[in-house]
XYZ file of C-alpha atoms in Angstrom:
397
model
C -22.007 1.015 -9.658
C -23.265 -1.961 -7.682
C -20.951 -4.665 -6.362
C -21.706 -8.353 -5.837
C -20.207 -9.748 -2.632
C -20.228 -13.441 -1.755
C -19.510 -14.986 1.644
C -19.772 -18.439 3.185
C -23.179 -18.718 4.916
C -21.827 -19.215 8.441
C -18.401 -18.577 9.944
C -17.130 -19.083 13.469
C -13.921 -17.245 14.297
C -11.817 -16.851 17.404
C -10.308 -18.989 20.120
C -12.185 -22.269 20.808
C -14.607 -21.783 17.920
C -14.247 -25.500 17.161
C -16.647 -26.070 20.078
C -19.483 -25.154 17.681
C -18.794 -28.083 15.337
C -21.365 -30.588 16.584
C -24.183 -28.050 16.839
C -23.558 -27.113 13.213
C -23.441 -30.725 12.027
C -26.716 -31.288 13.853
C -28.412 -28.775 11.553
C -27.960 -31.128 8.606
C -29.740 -34.429 8.070
C -26.525 -36.475 7.938
C -25.074 -39.608 9.456
C -22.021 -40.709 7.480
C -19.282 -38.067 7.420
C -15.995 -38.036 5.503
C -13.233 -36.097 7.277
C -10.477 -35.099 4.840
C -7.097 -34.208 6.311
C -3.397 -34.793 5.810
C -1.423 -37.616 7.452
C 0.663 -35.299 9.639
C -2.394 -33.873 11.388
C -3.706 -37.390 11.871
C -0.366 -38.519 13.328
C -0.140 -35.681 15.873
C -3.723 -36.230 17.003
C -5.112 -32.916 15.835
C -7.748 -34.589 13.666
C -9.071 -36.309 16.801
C -10.247 -32.920 18.039
C -12.725 -33.034 15.166
C -13.646 -36.705 15.008
C -13.983 -37.383 18.765
C -16.926 -35.040 19.399
C -18.596 -36.246 16.206
C -18.349 -39.875 17.281
C -19.573 -38.993 20.755
C -22.603 -37.355 19.140
C -23.337 -40.579 17.267
C -22.040 -39.779 13.808
C -20.209 -42.343 11.671
C -16.889 -40.853 10.561
C -14.329 -41.963 8.016
C -10.946 -40.217 7.916
C -9.281 -39.801 4.522
C -5.600 -38.846 4.685
C -4.365 -39.181 1.096
C -3.769 -35.442 0.934
C -0.497 -33.959 -0.318
C 0.717 -30.365 -0.614
C -0.054 -28.686 -3.941
C -2.301 -31.662 -4.865
C -2.019 -32.898 -8.442
C -5.112 -33.618 -10.495
C -4.819 -37.376 -9.926
C -5.184 -36.877 -6.150
C -8.400 -34.938 -6.701
C -9.725 -37.599 -9.091
C -9.025 -40.355 -6.566
C -10.748 -38.526 -3.710
C -13.827 -37.727 -5.776
C -14.119 -41.384 -6.776
C -13.781 -42.438 -3.117
C -16.476 -39.990 -2.058
C -18.858 -41.222 -4.746
C -18.265 -44.891 -4.003
C -18.878 -44.627 -0.248
C -21.981 -42.427 -0.413
C -21.181 -39.949 2.351
C -23.709 -37.427 3.632
C -21.227 -34.658 4.476
C -17.563 -33.729 4.015
C -15.417 -31.947 6.593
C -12.004 -30.587 5.663
C -9.344 -30.201 8.349
C -5.932 -28.772 7.497
C -4.218 -26.317 5.200
C -5.304 -25.125 1.800
C -4.707 -28.453 0.081
C -7.027 -30.379 2.416
C -9.708 -27.699 2.249
C -9.527 -27.353 -1.542
C -9.829 -31.116 -1.951
C -12.783 -31.204 0.440
C -14.655 -28.608 -1.613
C -13.845 -30.555 -4.752
C -15.005 -33.879 -3.313
C -18.214 -32.502 -1.861
C -19.244 -30.897 -5.137
C -17.848 -32.926 -8.036
C -18.861 -36.257 -6.478
C -22.465 -35.256 -7.196
C -21.684 -34.825 -10.894
C -20.817 -37.074 -13.809
C -17.395 -37.211 -15.402
C -13.912 -36.552 -14.106
C -12.524 -33.603 -12.192
C -10.574 -32.687 -15.336
C -13.893 -32.038 -17.075
C -14.535 -29.097 -14.737
C -11.152 -27.317 -14.848
C -11.304 -23.596 -15.533
C -8.903 -23.459 -18.483
C -9.699 -26.707 -20.289
C -12.889 -28.224 -18.846
C -16.003 -28.774 -20.941
C -18.612 -29.590 -18.265
C -20.558 -27.204 -16.038
C -21.196 -27.538 -12.299
C -24.952 -27.669 -11.740
C -25.397 -29.213 -8.258
C -24.368 -28.073 -4.799
C -23.434 -31.579 -3.724
C -22.754 -32.527 -0.105
C -22.769 -30.141 2.868
C -19.248 -28.871 3.554
C -17.606 -27.755 6.776
C -14.096 -26.351 6.464
C -11.703 -26.069 9.415
C -8.307 -24.501 8.632
C -5.276 -25.404 10.736
C -3.045 -22.800 9.063
C -3.391 -19.034 8.822
C -2.861 -18.447 5.174
C -4.881 -19.823 2.300
C -8.343 -18.441 3.025
C -9.711 -21.561 1.341
C -12.417 -21.886 3.982
C -14.210 -18.830 2.555
C -13.560 -19.164 -1.190
C -15.223 -21.099 -4.018
C -11.953 -22.255 -5.601
C -10.134 -25.575 -5.590
C -6.563 -25.391 -6.945
C -4.925 -28.400 -8.584
C -1.408 -28.908 -9.908
C -1.037 -29.961 -13.527
C 2.126 -31.114 -15.281
C 3.873 -27.731 -15.310
C 1.338 -25.262 -13.908
C -1.955 -25.111 -12.011
C -5.641 -24.783 -12.777
C -8.759 -24.410 -10.692
C -12.286 -25.661 -10.357
C -14.427 -22.711 -9.319
C -18.136 -22.253 -8.640
C -20.184 -20.862 -5.766
C -21.392 -24.403 -5.070
C -17.864 -25.096 -3.752
C -18.404 -22.613 -0.922
C -18.414 -24.023 2.591
C -21.735 -24.232 4.403
C -19.805 -23.574 7.600
C -16.283 -22.254 8.154
C -14.683 -22.708 11.575
C -11.547 -20.611 12.028
C -10.034 -21.487 15.406
C -6.541 -20.062 16.016
C -5.988 -22.697 18.726
C -5.621 -25.248 15.913
C -2.634 -23.329 14.490
C -0.477 -23.464 17.638
C 1.426 -26.573 16.510
C 2.236 -25.155 13.076
C 6.012 -25.234 12.397
C 7.803 -21.901 11.790
C 8.447 -22.579 8.105
C 4.777 -23.318 7.402
C 3.672 -20.388 9.554
C 5.874 -18.121 7.441
C 4.768 -19.458 4.054
C 1.053 -19.474 4.839
C 1.249 -16.106 6.564
C 2.858 -14.400 3.582
C 0.332 -16.173 1.365
C -2.441 -14.476 3.349
C -0.628 -11.127 3.183
C -0.389 -11.536 -0.582
C -4.131 -12.204 -0.763
C -4.825 -8.982 1.099
C -2.388 -6.878 -0.937
C -3.508 -8.217 -4.304
C -7.138 -7.872 -3.257
C -6.509 -4.249 -2.335
C -4.854 -3.285 -5.627
C -7.161 -5.464 -7.767
C -9.148 -3.837 -10.564
C -12.201 -5.495 -8.987
C -11.675 -4.001 -5.527
C -14.525 -2.174 -3.777
C -14.878 -0.133 -0.576
C -15.966 -3.305 1.243
C -13.046 -5.440 0.074
C -10.672 -2.532 0.700
C -11.715 -2.415 4.363
C -11.235 -6.164 4.722
C -7.878 -6.111 2.948
C -6.391 -3.223 4.919
C -7.348 -4.726 8.276
C -5.893 -8.051 7.134
C -2.639 -6.311 6.192
C -2.499 -4.638 9.620
C -3.042 -7.879 11.504
C -0.752 -10.086 9.413
C 2.201 -7.760 8.912
C 2.337 -6.868 12.607
C 2.019 -10.438 13.936
C 3.737 -12.756 11.457
C 7.294 -12.243 12.690
C 6.260 -13.088 16.260
C 4.200 -16.093 15.178
C 7.172 -17.449 13.231
C 9.756 -16.859 15.972
C 7.483 -17.881 18.872
C 4.671 -20.157 17.773
C 3.308 -20.319 21.314
C 2.449 -16.612 21.340
C -1.341 -16.803 21.620
C -2.068 -13.224 20.563
C 0.142 -13.495 17.489
C -1.659 -16.673 16.474
C -5.046 -15.006 17.010
C -4.088 -11.930 14.983
C -2.651 -14.036 12.171
C -5.786 -16.194 12.126
C -8.132 -13.221 11.884
C -5.867 -11.610 9.300
C -5.917 -14.709 7.130
C -9.702 -14.961 7.378
C -10.218 -11.315 6.418
C -7.707 -11.617 3.577
C -9.669 -14.613 2.298
C -12.890 -12.617 2.267
C -11.132 -9.727 0.523
C -9.441 -11.659 -2.253
C -12.388 -13.963 -2.871
C -14.520 -10.950 -3.730
C -11.867 -8.694 -5.305
C -9.594 -11.343 -6.797
C -5.831 -11.845 -6.870
C -3.673 -11.034 -9.853
C -0.066 -10.964 -11.031
C 1.673 -12.461 -8.009
C -0.551 -15.537 -8.105
C -0.389 -15.806 -11.885
C 3.401 -16.001 -11.713
C 3.392 -18.178 -8.602
C 1.350 -20.987 -10.143
C 4.106 -22.084 -12.567
C 6.662 -22.114 -9.723
C 4.480 -24.656 -7.972
C 3.752 -26.582 -11.128
C 7.292 -26.792 -12.490
C 9.360 -26.844 -9.304
C 6.851 -28.000 -6.672
C 7.527 -24.971 -4.502
C 4.863 -24.512 -1.827
C 2.241 -21.989 -2.856
C 2.981 -19.649 0.042
C 6.691 -19.634 -0.748
C 5.943 -19.040 -4.434
C 3.841 -15.992 -3.604
C 6.343 -14.728 -1.053
C 9.382 -14.792 -3.338
C 7.483 -12.966 -6.090
C 5.520 -10.448 -4.005
C 8.041 -7.562 -3.860
C 9.069 -7.993 -7.486
C 5.532 -7.918 -8.891
C 4.516 -5.020 -6.654
C 7.687 -3.120 -7.506
C 7.123 -3.613 -11.217
C 3.501 -2.400 -11.186
C 4.125 0.372 -8.620
C 3.340 3.261 -10.976
C -0.204 2.007 -11.577
C -1.119 1.589 -7.903
C 0.961 4.114 -5.971
C -1.910 5.377 -3.811
C -2.811 1.835 -2.812
C 0.786 1.038 -1.952
C 0.988 4.134 0.220
C -2.063 2.824 2.103
C -0.452 -0.611 2.399
C 2.717 0.959 3.794
C 0.673 2.708 6.489
C -1.292 -0.464 7.262
C 1.980 -2.317 7.816
C 2.620 -0.011 10.766
C 4.718 2.714 9.154
C 3.916 6.378 8.619
C 3.781 8.062 5.234
C 2.862 11.464 6.699
C 6.024 13.197 5.538
C 6.473 11.159 2.376
C 5.293 11.681 -1.163
C 3.018 9.038 -2.593
C 5.866 7.819 -4.799
C 8.347 7.567 -1.932
C 5.847 5.725 0.273
C 5.254 3.218 -2.539
C 8.993 2.637 -2.929
C 9.335 2.091 0.803
C 6.376 -0.291 0.760
C 8.190 -2.522 -1.733
C 11.340 -2.419 0.399
C 9.380 -3.413 3.500
C 7.667 -6.283 1.719
C 11.043 -7.642 0.661
C 12.366 -7.214 4.216
C 9.365 -9.019 5.710
C 9.861 -12.021 3.419
C 13.521 -12.185 4.416
C 12.745 -11.738 8.126
C 10.474 -14.794 8.226
C 13.108 -16.958 6.571
C 11.808 -17.293 3.019
C 14.370 -16.949 0.200
C 14.060 -13.555 -1.464
C 15.152 -14.659 -4.936
C 14.512 -17.541 -7.310
C 18.174 -18.471 -6.928
C 17.354 -19.236 -3.303
C 15.053 -21.997 -4.562
C 17.728 -23.357 -6.931
C 15.870 -22.156 -10.005
C 18.175 -21.438 -12.931
C 17.925 -18.566 -15.377
C 17.194 -21.067 -18.143
C 13.809 -21.784 -16.531
C 12.490 -18.234 -16.872
C 11.177 -18.688 -20.414
C 9.112 -21.765 -19.591
C 7.806 -20.097 -16.437
C 6.730 -17.121 -18.524
C 4.970 -19.322 -21.080
C 2.887 -20.919 -18.331
C 2.202 -17.703 -16.421
C 0.789 -15.889 -19.449
C -1.926 -18.551 -19.641
C -3.364 -17.419 -16.280
C -5.688 -14.942 -17.944
C -8.300 -15.150 -15.156
C -5.753 -13.769 -12.693
C -3.864 -11.379 -14.970
C -7.097 -9.599 -15.930
C -7.298 -8.123 -12.417
C -3.831 -6.574 -12.378
C -3.848 -2.760 -12.105
C -1.099 -2.772 -14.745
C -1.577 -4.989 -17.817
C 1.125 -7.645 -17.792
C 2.221 -8.950 -21.154
C 4.669 -11.740 -21.894
C 7.702 -9.461 -21.873
C 6.592 -7.929 -18.572
C 6.234 -11.321 -16.966
C 9.681 -12.398 -18.123
C 11.151 -9.172 -16.745
C 9.542 -9.806 -13.346
C 10.811 -13.385 -13.225
C 14.288 -12.144 -14.147
C 14.123 -9.527 -11.390
C 13.111 -12.239 -8.917
C 15.960 -14.404 -10.186
C 18.504 -11.622 -9.684
C 16.942 -10.529 -6.384
C 16.747 -6.962 -7.675
C 13.428 -5.114 -7.921
C 12.751 -3.306 -11.204
C 9.776 -1.266 -12.345
C 7.966 -1.105 -15.654
C 10.577 1.159 -17.224
C 13.301 -1.247 -16.089
C 14.768 1.355 -13.726
C 16.729 -0.223 -10.884
C 15.135 0.313 -7.466
C 16.834 -1.791 -4.812
């Protein structure tokens, strides 16, 4: 059976890859460039590393900083309107997943009629038909993989939805680990586990292929064996490099294979409680993987090995159990709460979370184990109690 694989046309990876920015901009017939970033990066001067060489090369640049974490729909609508009104020739996103997602949205939807809401996956009625402006995406976190995906995620009233089309893909992705050196430990942890989740869900996805498997396993190796160091010592250059490459590979893996149950359940946590996406994935990761273990034991054995352990003398079942334990330990080690109680979420919220999660049919369709409403509630309850359970509701740890 053939597989379709999609990648951004050009990617630069590795230390000092930002030095290729101007030469790439020069390939496009542009003059007026909108740089989209968040106010923190502007305040610490990191955005200047992008705008200064552009200005020196003679390009007119405008910096837009009205970016917030987990951006609500209204933020996307405002940015698209701004991009339309000022007639830019190119958009460049600098920052974490929110800045990059908004950049993709602005560069594409600004070339279309109507509102951003008209193009949402679950409720939109319009189709994307134009590529829009050239897009260069420059991540400053190692986590979201947004620089190599065709998805823009937006927060709605209680959950999230996406705008997705291959026209949202970056023309150029520049993944420079040097830009992640100033990332605080808490953000390093959340984005790093986000990337690990991308790799794991991509590996167990029903849409996985030998190509995405190779990408996912290498991402798991790099992330799981560098994230603790990157969190505890952000100045460790090799840890930052490994985490950066791991995030990039995880992005390529999950973009082509898809994510599933962890993300489906994480979206409502962000929508209802405004928990950062990386934290939402992290707190749910061991509970979802523990619950679906029986339907992906071989994959979980591989994941356990990729995390740096040895399953040589273990049965497939035992290796899968240990994999879940190690995922829970990793989340705890990097300082992320390992239960919903740790985020001050009450048991009375589990029903509404379930009602929103079951709507994420695009994501749930890729789960190796079908997850119905009762399954989702059980997983949320396990995450609330901090106690992993499997499909048969047998206590594990």
